[in-house]
Tab-separated table of C-alpha atoms in Angstrom:
chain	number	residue	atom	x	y	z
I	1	UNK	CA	88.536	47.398	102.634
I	2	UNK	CA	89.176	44.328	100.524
I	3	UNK	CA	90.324	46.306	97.667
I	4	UNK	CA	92.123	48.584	99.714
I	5	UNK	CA	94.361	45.442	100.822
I	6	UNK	CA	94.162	43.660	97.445
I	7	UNK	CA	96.879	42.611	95.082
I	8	UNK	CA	95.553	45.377	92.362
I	9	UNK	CA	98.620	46.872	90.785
I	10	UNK	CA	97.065	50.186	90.695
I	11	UNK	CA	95.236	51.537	93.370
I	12	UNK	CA	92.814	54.520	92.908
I	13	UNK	CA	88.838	55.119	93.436
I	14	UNK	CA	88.280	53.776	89.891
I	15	UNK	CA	90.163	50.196	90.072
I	16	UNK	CA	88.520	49.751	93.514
I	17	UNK	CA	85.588	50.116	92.394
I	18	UNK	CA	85.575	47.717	89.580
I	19	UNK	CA	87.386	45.411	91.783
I	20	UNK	CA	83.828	45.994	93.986
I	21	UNK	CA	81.765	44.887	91.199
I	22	UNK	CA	80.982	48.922	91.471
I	23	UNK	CA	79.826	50.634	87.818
I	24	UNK	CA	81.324	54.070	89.133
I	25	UNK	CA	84.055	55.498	91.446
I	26	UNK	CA	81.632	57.949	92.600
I	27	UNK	CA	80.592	55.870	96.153
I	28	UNK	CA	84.829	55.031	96.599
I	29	UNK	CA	85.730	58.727	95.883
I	30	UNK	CA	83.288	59.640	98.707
I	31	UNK	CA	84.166	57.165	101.194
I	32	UNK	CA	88.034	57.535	100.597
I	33	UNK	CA	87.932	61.349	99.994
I	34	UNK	CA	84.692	63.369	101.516
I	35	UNK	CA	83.302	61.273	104.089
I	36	UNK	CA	83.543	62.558	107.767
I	37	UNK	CA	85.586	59.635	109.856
I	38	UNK	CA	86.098	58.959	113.746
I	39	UNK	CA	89.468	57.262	114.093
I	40	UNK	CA	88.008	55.947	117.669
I	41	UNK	CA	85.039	54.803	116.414
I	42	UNK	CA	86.401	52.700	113.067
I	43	UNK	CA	88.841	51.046	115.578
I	44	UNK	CA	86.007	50.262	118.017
I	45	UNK	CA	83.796	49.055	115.133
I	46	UNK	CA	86.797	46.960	113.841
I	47	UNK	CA	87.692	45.405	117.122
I	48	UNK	CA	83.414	44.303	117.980
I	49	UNK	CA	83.544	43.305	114.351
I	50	UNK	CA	87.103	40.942	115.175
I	51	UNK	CA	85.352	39.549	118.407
I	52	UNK	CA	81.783	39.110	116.938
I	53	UNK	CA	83.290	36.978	114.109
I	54	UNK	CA	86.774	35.585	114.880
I	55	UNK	CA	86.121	35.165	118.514
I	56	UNK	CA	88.337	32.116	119.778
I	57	UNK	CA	89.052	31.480	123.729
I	58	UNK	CA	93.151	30.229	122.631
I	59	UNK	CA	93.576	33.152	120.319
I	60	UNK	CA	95.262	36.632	121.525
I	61	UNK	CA	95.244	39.835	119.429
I	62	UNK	CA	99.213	41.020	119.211
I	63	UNK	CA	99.200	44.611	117.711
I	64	UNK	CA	101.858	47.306	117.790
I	65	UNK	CA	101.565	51.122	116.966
I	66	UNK	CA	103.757	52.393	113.845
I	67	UNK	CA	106.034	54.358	114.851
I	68	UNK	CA	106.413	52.966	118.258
């Protein structure tokens, strides 16, 4: 994800992966372009992950849907 939301002026498997400290593409190209996702389940994972680790009784999540 980090290099997904980097500042790298190029962004393909390869530059990710260096940017990962990764000697190939090969685990990048996979993830990004072969691997079998759930939509419901990333955003379920993301959202425990947000609560498990940012978790803050005065915060509030504000999100809006693009194209909404």
């Amino acid at each position: 994800m980090l290099g997904l939301v980097s500042d790298l002026p190029r962004k393909n498997c390869w530059t990710i992966a260096a940017s990962a400290a990764e000697r190939t593409p090969d685990g990048m190209q996979h993830l990004l372009g072969r691997a079998k996702w759930d939509a419901d389940r990333v955003r379920d994972d993301v959202c425990d992950y947000v609560v498990d680790h940012l978790h803050d009784d005065q915060a509030y999540w504000w999100s809006t849907r693009p194209g909404a």
